[in-house]
CSV table of C-alpha atoms in Angstrom, one decimal:
chain,number,residue,atom,x,y,z
A,24,MET,CA,0.0,0.0,0.0
A,25,LYS,CA,1.0,3.5,-0.9
A,26,THR,CA,2.1,6.2,1.8
A,27,LYS,CA,-0.5,8.3,0.0
A,28,THR,CA,-3.3,5.9,0.4
A,29,ILE,CA,-3.1,5.6,4.2
A,30,GLU,CA,-2.8,9.5,4.4
A,31,TRP,CA,-5.9,9.6,2.5
A,32,PHE,CA,-7.8,7.3,4.8
A,33,PHE,CA,-6.2,9.1,7.8
A,34,ASP,CA,-7.6,12.6,6.5
A,35,ILE,CA,-10.9,11.0,6.3
A,36,LEU,CA,-11.1,9.2,9.3
A,37,ARG,CA,-9.0,11.7,11.8
A,38,ASP,CA,-12.2,13.1,13.6
A,39,ASP,CA,-13.7,9.4,14.1
A,40,ASN,CA,-13.6,8.1,17.6
A,41,GLN,CA,-13.0,4.8,16.2
A,42,CYS,CA,-13.4,3.2,13.1
A,43,ILE,CA,-12.7,-0.2,11.3
A,44,LEU,CA,-13.0,-1.2,8.0
A,45,TYR,CA,-12.7,-4.8,6.4
A,46,SER,CA,-12.7,-5.7,2.9
A,47,GLY,CA,-12.5,-9.4,1.8
A,48,ASN,CA,-14.5,-12.5,1.9
A,49,PHE,CA,-17.2,-13.2,4.7
A,50,ASN,CA,-17.3,-16.4,6.8
A,51,ASP,CA,-18.5,-16.8,10.1
A,52,ASP,CA,-15.4,-16.6,11.8
A,53,ILE,CA,-14.3,-13.3,10.2
A,54,THR,CA,-17.6,-11.8,10.9
A,55,ASP,CA,-17.5,-12.9,14.7
A,56,ARG,CA,-14.2,-11.2,15.1
A,57,VAL,CA,-14.7,-8.1,13.3
A,58,ILE,CA,-17.7,-7.7,15.6
A,59,GLN,CA,-15.7,-8.3,18.3
A,60,LEU,CA,-13.3,-5.8,17.3
A,61,ALA,CA,-16.0,-3.3,16.7
A,62,GLU,CA,-17.4,-3.9,20.3
A,63,HIS,CA,-14.1,-3.7,21.7
A,64,ASN,CA,-13.9,-0.2,20.4
A,65,ILE,CA,-17.2,0.8,21.9
A,66,ASP,CA,-16.0,-0.4,25.3
A,67,LEU,CA,-12.9,1.7,25.2
A,68,HIS,CA,-15.3,4.6,24.7
A,69,HIS,CA,-17.2,3.9,27.8
A,70,GLU,CA,-20.7,4.1,25.8
A,71,LYS,CA,-23.9,2.9,27.9
A,72,VAL,CA,-24.7,-0.6,28.0
A,73,LYS,CA,-27.9,0.0,26.0
A,74,ILE,CA,-26.0,1.6,23.1
A,75,LYS,CA,-23.5,-1.2,23.1
A,76,LYS,CA,-26.2,-3.7,23.1
A,77,ARG,CA,-28.0,-2.0,20.2
A,78,VAL,CA,-24.9,-1.5,18.3
A,79,SER,CA,-23.7,-5.1,18.9
A,80,TYR,CA,-27.3,-6.3,17.6
A,81,LEU,CA,-27.2,-4.1,14.5
A,82,LEU,CA,-23.6,-5.3,13.8
A,83,ALA,CA,-24.7,-9.0,14.0
A,84,GLU,CA,-27.8,-8.3,12.1
A,85,CYS,CA,-26.1,-6.6,9.4
A,86,PHE,CA,-23.6,-9.7,9.0
A,87,GLN,CA,-26.8,-12.0,8.9
A,88,ASN,CA,-28.3,-10.0,6.4
A,89,ILE,CA,-25.3,-10.4,4.1
A,90,ILE,CA,-25.0,-14.1,4.5
A,91,ARG,CA,-28.8,-14.3,4.0
A,92,HIS,CA,-29.0,-12.6,0.9
A,93,GLY,CA,-25.8,-13.6,-0.3
A,94,LYS,CA,-26.7,-16.6,-2.6
A,95,VAL,CA,-23.4,-16.4,-4.0
A,96,GLU,CA,-22.4,-19.9,-3.6
A,97,ASP,CA,-21.4,-20.1,-7.2
A,98,ALA,CA,-19.3,-17.0,-7.2
A,99,ASP,CA,-15.7,-17.4,-7.2
A,100,ASP,CA,-13.3,-16.6,-4.2
A,101,GLN,CA,-11.9,-13.5,-6.2
A,102,MET,CA,-15.3,-11.9,-6.7
A,103,LYS,CA,-16.2,-12.5,-3.1
A,104,GLN,CA,-12.9,-11.2,-2.0
A,105,GLU,CA,-13.4,-7.9,-3.9
A,106,THR,CA,-17.1,-7.3,-2.9
A,107,GLY,CA,-17.3,-8.1,0.7
A,108,PHE,CA,-17.2,-4.9,2.9
A,109,PHE,CA,-17.8,-4.1,6.3
A,110,MET,CA,-17.3,-0.8,8.0
A,111,SER,CA,-18.0,0.6,11.5
A,112,ARG,CA,-17.4,4.1,12.4
A,113,ASN,CA,-18.0,6.1,15.7
A,114,SER,CA,-18.1,10.1,15.4
A,115,ASP,CA,-20.2,12.9,16.7
A,116,SER,CA,-22.0,10.6,18.9
A,117,LYS,CA,-23.3,8.5,16.0
A,118,TYR,CA,-22.3,4.9,14.8
A,119,TYR,CA,-22.3,4.1,11.1
A,120,ILE,CA,-22.4,0.5,10.1
A,121,THR,CA,-21.8,-0.1,6.5
A,122,SER,CA,-22.0,-3.4,4.6
A,123,GLY,CA,-21.4,-4.5,1.0
A,124,ASN,CA,-21.9,-7.7,-0.6
A,125,LEU,CA,-22.8,-9.6,-3.7
A,126,ILE,CA,-26.3,-10.8,-4.3
A,127,GLY,CA,-27.7,-12.6,-7.4
A,128,VAL,CA,-29.4,-10.1,-9.6
A,129,GLU,CA,-32.8,-12.1,-9.4
A,130,PHE,CA,-32.9,-11.0,-5.7
A,131,VAL,CA,-32.5,-7.3,-6.3
A,132,GLU,CA,-36.0,-6.5,-7.2
A,133,LYS,CA,-37.4,-8.2,-4.1
A,134,LEU,CA,-34.9,-6.7,-1.8
A,135,GLU,CA,-35.5,-3.4,-3.1
A,136,GLY,CA,-39.3,-3.8,-2.6
A,137,GLN,CA,-38.8,-4.9,0.9
A,138,LEU,CA,-36.3,-2.0,1.8
A,139,ASN,CA,-39.1,0.4,0.2
A,140,GLN,CA,-41.6,-1.2,2.2
A,141,VAL,CA,-39.7,-0.9,5.6
A,142,ASN,CA,-38.8,2.8,4.9
A,143,ASN,CA,-42.3,3.7,4.1
A,144,LEU,CA,-43.4,2.7,7.6
A,145,ASN,CA,-43.3,4.8,10.8
A,146,GLN,CA,-42.0,3.3,14.1
A,147,GLU,CA,-45.5,2.3,15.2
A,148,GLU,CA,-46.2,0.6,12.0
A,149,LEU,CA,-42.8,-1.2,11.8
A,150,LYS,CA,-43.7,-2.5,15.5
A,151,LEU,CA,-46.9,-4.1,14.0
A,152,LEU,CA,-45.3,-5.5,10.9
A,153,TYR,CA,-42.8,-7.0,13.0
A,154,ARG,CA,-45.4,-8.9,15.1
A,155,LYS,CA,-47.5,-9.9,12.1
A,156,VAL,CA,-44.3,-11.4,10.5
A,157,ILE,CA,-43.2,-13.2,13.8
A,158,THR,CA,-47.0,-14.6,14.3
A,159,GLU,CA,-48.0,-15.3,10.5
A,160,GLY,CA,-44.8,-16.0,9.1
A,161,GLU,CA,-42.2,-14.1,6.8
A,162,MET,CA,-43.1,-11.5,4.5
A,163,SER,CA,-40.9,-13.2,2.0
A,164,GLU,CA,-39.9,-16.6,1.2
A,165,LYS,CA,-36.2,-15.8,1.7
A,166,GLY,CA,-35.5,-17.1,5.2
A,167,GLY,CA,-36.0,-14.2,7.5
A,168,ALA,CA,-34.8,-11.5,5.7
A,169,GLY,CA,-37.7,-9.4,5.9
A,170,LEU,CA,-37.7,-9.6,9.8
A,171,GLY,CA,-34.2,-8.6,9.8
A,172,LEU,CA,-34.8,-5.5,7.9
A,173,ILE,CA,-37.8,-4.6,9.8
A,174,ASP,CA,-35.7,-5.0,13.2
A,175,MET,CA,-33.0,-3.1,11.7
A,176,ALA,CA,-35.1,0.0,11.0
A,177,ARG,CA,-36.8,-0.5,14.3
A,178,LYS,CA,-33.5,-0.6,16.6
A,179,SER,CA,-31.7,2.2,14.6
A,180,GLY,CA,-34.8,4.4,14.6
A,181,ARG,CA,-34.0,5.7,11.1
A,182,LYS,CA,-34.6,4.9,7.5
A,183,LEU,CA,-32.4,2.2,6.1
A,184,VAL,CA,-30.0,3.5,3.8
A,185,TYR,CA,-28.9,1.4,0.6
A,186,LYS,CA,-27.5,1.3,-2.8
A,187,PHE,CA,-27.3,-1.4,-5.6
A,188,GLN,CA,-24.5,-1.4,-7.9
A,189,GLU,CA,-24.1,-3.1,-11.0
A,190,PHE,CA,-21.4,-5.8,-11.2
A,191,ASN,CA,-22.0,-8.4,-13.9
A,192,ASP,CA,-24.8,-10.4,-15.3
A,193,LEU,CA,-25.2,-12.8,-12.5
A,194,TYR,CA,-24.7,-10.6,-9.6
A,195,ALA,CA,-25.3,-7.1,-8.3
A,196,LEU,CA,-23.5,-5.3,-5.2
A,197,PHE,CA,-25.9,-4.4,-2.4
A,198,TYR,CA,-24.6,-1.8,0.1
A,199,ASN,CA,-26.7,-0.9,3.3
A,200,GLN,CA,-25.8,1.6,5.9
A,201,ILE,CA,-27.4,2.0,9.5
A,202,ILE,CA,-27.2,5.0,11.4
A,203,LEU,CA,-27.5,4.8,15.4
A,204,ASP,CA,-27.6,8.0,17.3
A,205,SER,CA,-26.1,7.5,20.9
A,206,GLU,CA,-27.7,10.7,21.9
A,207,ALA,CA,-31.2,11.2,21.2
A,208,GLU,CA,-30.6,15.0,21.0
A,209,SER,CA,-28.1,14.6,18.4
A,210,VAL,CA,-29.3,16.8,15.5
A,211,LYS,CA,-26.3,17.1,13.5
A,212,LYS,CA,-26.6,16.0,9.8
A,213,GLU,CA,-24.5,13.4,8.3
A,214,GLN,CA,-21.5,15.0,6.8
A,215,GLY,CA,-20.3,14.0,3.2
A,216,ALA,CA,-17.5,11.7,4.5
A,217,HIS,CA,-20.2,9.7,6.2
A,218,ASN,CA,-22.7,8.9,3.5
A,219,ILE,CA,-23.3,5.6,1.9
A,220,GLU,CA,-21.7,6.9,-1.3
A,221,PHE,CA,-18.4,7.9,0.5
A,222,ALA,CA,-18.3,4.6,2.1
A,223,ILE,CA,-18.5,2.9,-1.4
A,224,GLN,CA,-15.4,5.2,-2.5
A,225,MET,CA,-13.8,3.9,0.7
A,226,HIS,CA,-14.4,0.3,-0.3
A,227,ASN,CA,-13.2,0.8,-3.8
A,228,LYS,CA,-10.2,2.4,-2.6
A,229,MET,CA,-9.6,-0.8,-0.3
A,230,VAL,CA,-10.1,-3.0,-3.2
A,231,ALA,CA,-7.7,-1.0,-5.6
A,232,ASN,CA,-5.1,-1.0,-2.7
A,233,LYS,CA,-5.5,-4.6,-1.7
A,234,ILE,CA,-6.5,-3.5,2.0
A,235,ILE,CA,-8.0,-6.3,4.1
A,236,LEU,CA,-8.3,-4.6,7.2
A,237,MET,CA,-7.8,-1.1,8.4
A,238,GLN,CA,-8.3,0.4,11.8
A,239,ARG,CA,-8.1,3.8,13.2
A,240,GLY,CA,-8.3,4.4,17.1
A,241,ASP,CA,-6.3,4.7,20.1
A,242,PHE,CA,-3.2,2.8,20.3
A,243,SER,CA,-2.2,3.2,23.9
A,244,ARG,CA,-1.0,0.5,25.9
A,245,ASP,CA,-4.2,-1.3,26.9
A,246,SER,CA,-5.9,-1.2,23.4
A,247,ILE,CA,-3.3,-3.0,21.5
A,248,ILE,CA,-3.4,-6.5,22.9
A,249,PRO,CA,-7.1,-7.0,22.0
A,250,ILE,CA,-6.4,-5.7,18.6
A,251,LEU,CA,-3.7,-8.2,18.2
A,252,ASN,CA,-5.6,-11.0,19.6
A,253,ILE,CA,-8.0,-10.6,17.3
A,254,MET,CA,-5.9,-10.0,14.3
A,255,GLU,CA,-4.1,-13.0,15.0
A,256,ASN,CA,-6.9,-15.4,15.9
A,257,ASN,CA,-8.8,-14.4,12.7
A,258,VAL,CA,-7.9,-12.0,10.1
A,259,MET,CA,-4.6,-13.3,9.9
A,260,SER,CA,-5.8,-17.0,10.1
A,261,ALA,CA,-6.2,-16.7,6.3
A,262,ILE,CA,-2.5,-16.5,5.9
A,263,GLU,CA,-1.6,-20.0,4.7
A,264,ASN,CA,1.6,-20.4,6.3
A,265,SER,CA,1.8,-20.3,10.1
A,266,TYR,CA,5.4,-19.0,10.4
A,267,LEU,CA,4.9,-16.2,7.8
A,268,MET,CA,1.8,-15.4,9.9
A,269,LYS,CA,3.9,-15.2,13.0
A,270,GLU,CA,6.3,-12.7,11.1
A,271,ILE,CA,3.7,-10.5,10.1
A,272,PHE,CA,2.1,-10.6,13.7
A,273,HIS,CA,5.6,-9.9,14.8
A,274,ILE,CA,5.8,-6.9,12.7
A,275,MET,CA,2.4,-5.7,13.7
A,276,VAL,CA,3.3,-6.0,17.5
A,277,GLU,CA,6.4,-4.0,17.0
A,278,LEU,CA,4.6,-1.3,14.7
A,279,LEU,CA,1.6,-0.7,17.0
A,280,GLN,CA,3.7,-0.8,20.3
A,281,ASN,CA,6.0,1.8,18.5
A,282,ILE,CA,2.8,4.0,18.1
A,283,GLY,CA,2.1,3.5,21.8
A,284,ARG,CA,5.7,4.5,22.8
A,285,HIS,CA,6.2,7.4,20.6
A,286,GLY,CA,3.0,8.6,19.3
A,287,TYR,CA,1.8,12.0,19.9
A,288,GLU,CA,-0.4,11.8,22.9
A,289,PHE,CA,-3.6,14.1,23.0
A,290,GLU,CA,-6.2,13.5,25.7
A,291,SER,CA,-4.4,10.6,27.0
A,292,GLU,CA,-4.8,8.6,23.7
A,293,LYS,CA,-2.4,7.6,21.2
A,294,GLU,CA,-4.4,8.0,18.1
A,295,GLY,CA,-3.1,5.9,15.1
A,296,ILE,CA,-4.3,4.1,12.0
A,297,PHE,CA,-3.1,0.5,10.9
A,298,ALA,CA,-3.6,-1.5,8.0
A,299,LEU,CA,-3.0,-4.9,6.7
A,300,SER,CA,-2.8,-5.5,2.9
A,301,ARG,CA,-2.3,-8.2,0.5
A,302,ASN,CA,-0.8,-8.2,-3.0
A,303,GLY,CA,-0.5,-11.7,-4.4
A,304,ASN,CA,1.6,-13.5,-1.7
A,305,GLU,CA,3.2,-10.4,-0.5
A,306,TYR,CA,1.5,-8.7,3.0
A,307,ALA,CA,2.1,-5.4,4.1
A,308,VAL,CA,1.5,-3.8,7.5
A,309,SER,CA,1.2,-0.3,7.4
A,310,ALA,CA,0.9,2.2,10.6
A,311,GLY,CA,0.4,5.9,10.8
A,312,ASN,CA,0.4,8.2,13.8
A,313,TYR,CA,1.3,11.6,14.8
A,314,ILE,CA,4.6,12.3,16.3
A,315,GLN,CA,6.0,15.5,18.0
A,316,ASN,CA,8.1,17.7,15.6
A,317,GLU,CA,11.3,17.6,17.7
A,318,LYS,CA,11.5,13.8,17.3
A,319,VAL,CA,11.2,13.8,13.6
A,320,ASP,CA,14.9,14.3,12.6
A,321,GLU,CA,16.1,11.5,14.9
A,322,PHE,CA,13.7,9.1,13.8
A,323,ASN,CA,14.1,10.0,10.3
A,324,LYS,CA,17.9,9.4,10.7
A,325,LEU,CA,17.4,6.1,12.3
A,326,LEU,CA,15.1,4.9,9.5
A,327,LEU,CA,17.5,6.0,6.8
A,328,LYS,CA,20.0,4.1,8.7
A,329,ILE,CA,18.3,1.0,8.9
A,330,ASN,CA,17.2,0.8,5.3
A,331,GLY,CA,20.8,1.4,4.3
A,332,MET,CA,22.1,-1.6,6.2
A,333,THR,CA,22.7,-4.9,4.7
A,334,SER,CA,21.3,-8.1,6.5
A,335,ASP,CA,24.6,-8.9,8.0
A,336,GLU,CA,24.8,-5.5,9.4
A,337,LEU,CA,21.3,-5.6,10.5
A,338,LYS,CA,22.0,-8.7,12.6
A,339,GLU,CA,25.3,-7.3,13.9
A,340,ALA,CA,23.3,-4.0,15.0
A,341,TYR,CA,20.5,-6.2,16.4
A,342,ILE,CA,22.8,-8.5,18.5
A,343,GLU,CA,24.8,-5.3,19.7
A,344,LEU,CA,21.8,-3.8,21.0
A,345,LEU,CA,20.9,-7.0,23.0
A,346,ARG,CA,24.3,-7.1,24.4
A,347,ASP,CA,24.6,-3.3,25.4
A,348,GLY,CA,21.8,-1.4,24.4
A,349,ASP,CA,20.1,0.6,27.0
A,350,VAL,CA,16.3,0.1,25.9
A,351,THR,CA,14.7,0.7,29.2
A,352,GLU,CA,14.5,4.4,28.6
A,353,ASN,CA,12.4,4.7,25.3
A,354,GLY,CA,11.2,1.2,25.2
A,355,GLY,CA,13.7,0.0,22.5
A,356,ALA,CA,12.3,1.3,19.5
A,357,GLY,CA,15.3,1.0,17.8
A,358,ILE,CA,15.9,-2.6,18.3
A,359,GLY,CA,12.4,-3.2,17.3
A,360,LEU,CA,12.5,-1.6,13.8
A,361,ILE,CA,15.9,-3.3,13.3
A,362,ASP,CA,14.3,-6.6,14.3
A,363,ILE,CA,11.6,-6.4,11.8
A,364,ALA,CA,14.1,-4.7,9.0
A,365,ARG,CA,15.3,-8.4,9.4
A,366,ILE,CA,12.2,-10.2,8.4
A,367,ALA,CA,11.0,-7.7,6.1
A,368,THR,CA,11.4,-8.7,2.4
A,369,GLU,CA,11.7,-4.8,1.5
A,370,LYS,CA,13.1,-1.7,2.5
A,371,PHE,CA,10.8,0.3,4.9
A,372,GLU,CA,8.4,2.9,3.1
A,373,PHE,CA,8.2,5.8,5.3
A,374,LYS,CA,7.3,9.5,5.4
A,375,PHE,CA,6.9,12.4,7.8
A,376,SER,CA,4.4,14.9,6.9
A,377,LYS,CA,4.4,18.3,9.0
A,378,VAL,CA,0.9,19.0,10.3
A,379,ASP,CA,1.5,22.0,12.4
A,380,THR,CA,4.0,23.5,14.7
A,381,LEU,CA,3.9,20.7,17.2
A,382,LYS,CA,3.4,17.6,15.1
A,383,SER,CA,3.9,15.5,12.2
A,384,PHE,CA,2.1,12.8,10.7
A,385,PHE,CA,4.3,9.6,10.4
A,386,THR,CA,3.7,6.7,8.1
A,387,ILE,CA,5.7,3.1,7.7
A,388,THR,CA,4.8,0.3,5.5
A,389,VAL,CA,6.6,-3.0,6.1
A,390,LYS,CA,6.3,-5.8,3.6
A,391,ASN,CA,6.8,-9.5,3.9
A,392,LYS,CA,6.1,-12.8,1.9
A,393,LEU,CA,7.3,-16.2,2.1
A,394,LYS,CA,10.9,-16.7,1.8
B,100,MET,CA,17.0,-22.4,49.6
B,101,LEU,CA,14.9,-19.6,47.8
B,102,ASP,CA,11.4,-19.5,47.7
B,103,ARG,CA,9.5,-20.8,44.3
B,104,PHE,CA,8.7,-17.9,42.3
B,105,GLU,CA,5.7,-18.1,40.0
B,106,LEU,CA,4.0,-15.8,37.3
B,107,LYS,CA,0.8,-17.2,35.8
B,108,PRO,CA,0.5,-16.5,32.1
B,109,THR,CA,-1.7,-13.9,30.7
B,110,GLU,CA,-2.6,-12.9,27.2
B,111,ASP,CA,0.5,-10.7,26.9
B,112,THR,CA,3.0,-12.1,29.4
B,113,PRO,CA,4.7,-15.6,29.7
B,114,GLU,CA,4.3,-18.1,32.6
B,115,ILE,CA,7.4,-18.2,34.7
B,116,ILE,CA,8.4,-20.9,37.2
B,117,LEU,CA,11.5,-20.7,39.1
B,118,ASP,CA,11.8,-23.6,41.6
B,119,PRO,CA,15.2,-24.7,42.9
B,120,GLU,CA,13.8,-27.2,45.1
B,121,ASN,CA,12.2,-29.3,42.3
B,122,GLN,CA,14.7,-28.1,39.8
B,123,VAL,CA,12.2,-26.3,37.6
B,124,PHE,CA,13.3,-23.2,35.8
B,125,LYS,CA,11.0,-22.6,33.0
B,126,ILE,CA,9.7,-19.7,30.8
B,127,SER,CA,7.0,-20.3,28.6
B,128,GLY,CA,4.2,-19.0,26.4
B,129,ARG,CA,4.3,-15.4,24.8
B,130,SER,CA,6.0,-12.4,25.9
B,131,MET,CA,4.9,-9.2,24.5
B,132,PRO,CA,4.1,-6.7,27.1
B,133,GLU,CA,4.6,-3.0,26.0
B,134,ASP,CA,6.5,-2.5,29.2
B,135,ALA,CA,9.2,-5.4,29.5
B,136,PHE,CA,11.1,-3.6,32.0
B,137,ALA,CA,8.4,-3.6,34.5
B,138,PHE,CA,7.4,-7.2,33.9
B,139,TYR,CA,10.8,-8.7,34.3
B,140,THR,CA,12.0,-6.7,37.0
B,141,PRO,CA,10.7,-9.2,39.9
B,142,VAL,CA,12.4,-12.1,37.7
B,143,PHE,CA,15.6,-10.3,37.8
B,144,THR,CA,15.3,-9.7,41.4
B,145,TRP,CA,14.6,-13.3,42.2
B,146,LEU,CA,17.7,-14.6,40.0
B,147,ILE,CA,20.0,-12.0,41.4
B,148,GLU,CA,19.2,-13.7,44.9
B,149,TYR,CA,19.4,-17.3,43.4
B,150,VAL,CA,22.8,-17.0,41.9
B,151,LYS,CA,24.0,-16.3,45.2
B,152,ASN,CA,23.3,-19.7,46.4
B,153,PRO,CA,22.6,-21.7,43.1
B,154,ASN,CA,21.9,-25.5,42.7
B,155,GLU,CA,24.7,-27.5,41.5
B,156,LYS,CA,22.7,-28.0,38.3
B,157,THR,CA,20.4,-25.4,36.6
B,158,ASP,CA,18.6,-26.2,33.2
B,159,PHE,CA,16.8,-23.2,32.3
B,160,ILE,CA,14.0,-24.0,29.7
B,161,CYS,CA,12.8,-21.3,27.3
B,162,ASP,CA,9.5,-22.5,25.7
B,163,LEU,CA,8.4,-19.3,24.0
B,164,GLU,CA,6.1,-19.5,21.3
B,165,TYR,CA,6.5,-15.6,20.5
B,166,PHE,CA,8.1,-12.7,22.1
B,167,ASN,CA,8.5,-9.1,21.0
B,168,SER,CA,11.8,-7.0,20.8
B,169,SER,CA,11.8,-5.3,24.3
B,170,SER,CA,11.2,-8.9,25.9
B,171,ALA,CA,13.9,-10.2,23.9
B,172,LYS,CA,16.3,-7.6,25.6
B,173,LYS,CA,15.0,-8.5,29.1
B,174,ILE,CA,15.4,-12.5,28.4
B,175,VAL,CA,19.1,-11.9,27.4
B,176,GLU,CA,19.6,-9.8,30.4
B,177,LEU,CA,18.0,-12.9,32.6
B,178,PHE,CA,20.6,-15.1,31.0
B,179,PHE,CA,23.4,-12.7,31.6
B,180,ILE,CA,22.6,-13.1,35.4
B,181,LEU,CA,23.1,-16.8,34.9
B,182,GLU,CA,26.5,-16.3,33.5
B,183,GLU,CA,27.8,-15.4,36.9
B,184,ILE,CA,27.3,-19.1,37.6
B,185,LYS,CA,28.9,-20.7,34.7
B,186,ASP,CA,31.3,-22.6,36.7
B,187,LYS,CA,28.5,-24.6,37.7
B,188,ASP,CA,26.4,-27.1,35.6
B,189,VAL,CA,24.2,-24.2,33.9
B,190,LYS,CA,22.7,-24.2,30.7
B,191,VAL,CA,19.5,-22.8,28.5
B,192,ILE,CA,17.4,-25.2,26.8
B,193,TRP,CA,16.0,-23.5,23.8
B,194,ASN,CA,12.7,-25.3,22.7
B,195,TYR,CA,11.4,-24.0,19.2
B,196,GLU,CA,8.9,-25.4,16.7
B,197,LYS,CA,10.7,-27.1,13.9
B,198,ASP,CA,10.4,-24.7,10.8
B,199,ASP,CA,9.9,-21.7,13.1
B,200,ARG,CA,12.6,-19.7,11.9
B,201,LEU,CA,11.8,-16.8,13.8
B,202,ILE,CA,12.1,-18.4,17.1
B,203,GLU,CA,15.0,-20.6,15.9
B,204,THR,CA,16.9,-17.6,14.8
B,205,LYS,CA,16.5,-15.9,18.2
B,206,GLY,CA,18.0,-19.2,20.1
B,207,GLU,CA,21.0,-19.1,17.7
B,208,GLU,CA,21.3,-15.4,18.4
B,209,LEU,CA,21.6,-16.4,22.3
B,210,GLN,CA,24.2,-18.8,21.5
B,211,ILE,CA,26.4,-16.0,20.1
B,212,LEU,CA,25.7,-13.6,23.0
B,213,LEU,CA,26.0,-15.9,26.0
B,214,LYS,CA,29.1,-17.8,27.9
B,215,ILE,CA,26.8,-20.4,29.1
B,216,PRO,CA,25.7,-23.2,26.6
B,217,VAL,CA,22.3,-22.9,24.8
B,218,GLU,CA,21.0,-26.1,23.7
B,219,MET,CA,18.6,-26.0,20.5
B,220,VAL,CA,15.8,-28.6,20.7
B,221,ALA,CA,13.6,-28.7,17.7
B,222,ILE,CA,10.0,-29.8,18.7
B,223,ASP,CA,7.9,-31.6,16.0
């Protein structure tokens, strides 16, 4: 992934409290864990239990909807890979849950009809319809989709936002967005960057840049381990080779802990962005965060120095740091970067962009593949 | 004899058992605390006491599945303490999963760094 891509995403997501984007195939494991990651983010922001329950419910419903409407058993993996999309964002006391998936063209009309039906009803009417469907059976023969849609509209208290896009002769792309207010009095209108068209644009950008997962949030100490656990147990389990997976995990640990140690702290959070992408058999871990301007020079020099070293020099430097280096003071950023430079298959790609008089935005991408 | 020292594993720290009476010295699991310094300090304290009056034989087993770079630094420092009793029968037994290059390499580096033997054991 290119540095300018991570900057593009960060610019958009910068004011979010939390955000997670996933682009790829959907299966039960992945959906469970992406939900878990999204829930973990809600926990961090100390939302009320009631809101958390509703968000969790809507997340799950959203995924079930994807699986129900999918009907894409015959679509090839590549196709599914490029069309599965999930995004959960929280900003301005609102939660935006957006999903995208393939559906058979023959279901488009019916689904659109159901969505219109649900959107034309007020809350009271939705409640009645819900009861009717529960007692008298589905409003469609397609296992419970109707009920799910009604419930999504009820729980979010808003119209369902959706969009169909052409894909090919057999399939269409269905995007769905649910918006949930965590404060009833919130009256702010959705900004451009939150509407469904923009979500689709982000999805396209992820596909074009082969990004599997992107997360924007707080990377201070307590937040990193759960993220890593979830990444490891799930998203990364797709990596065929367990040792390659371990190396990529190691790169993630070092880059994320690096943000925790050196990131610019604002309101006791170290905000950053992190992404995992895959191009053929090559994986790339990218991280972006603010750092204090006065740290830029030294850090830049360190990275240039590491990039200029041969593998033997890296090994020697690593062993020297283990022998003598005092890493207690700043937690050993140098040793961590040297360590991952040794397993990376390419030189680090990195960039510092000055933001204001206090801080700069730092991005780094580390690539690895099976050797 | 020094009392048994034990740390239960957590999701980001290893299990550590130091039990001279039963001849068990073992670190296992994963070690990736962000503040490795704080985590390993009590282990150092214990080992520094131990080397004052060690067993005749100390086989220190490392069965680590993963550790971050700041833990690597601390683990090496642990073994530097054991170097003080290199006249006794002391060695590190470095277990790694066969094919796990990452952990194997770390063991080989210990062999370069330490003045006590590091026995590499590939586990199937």
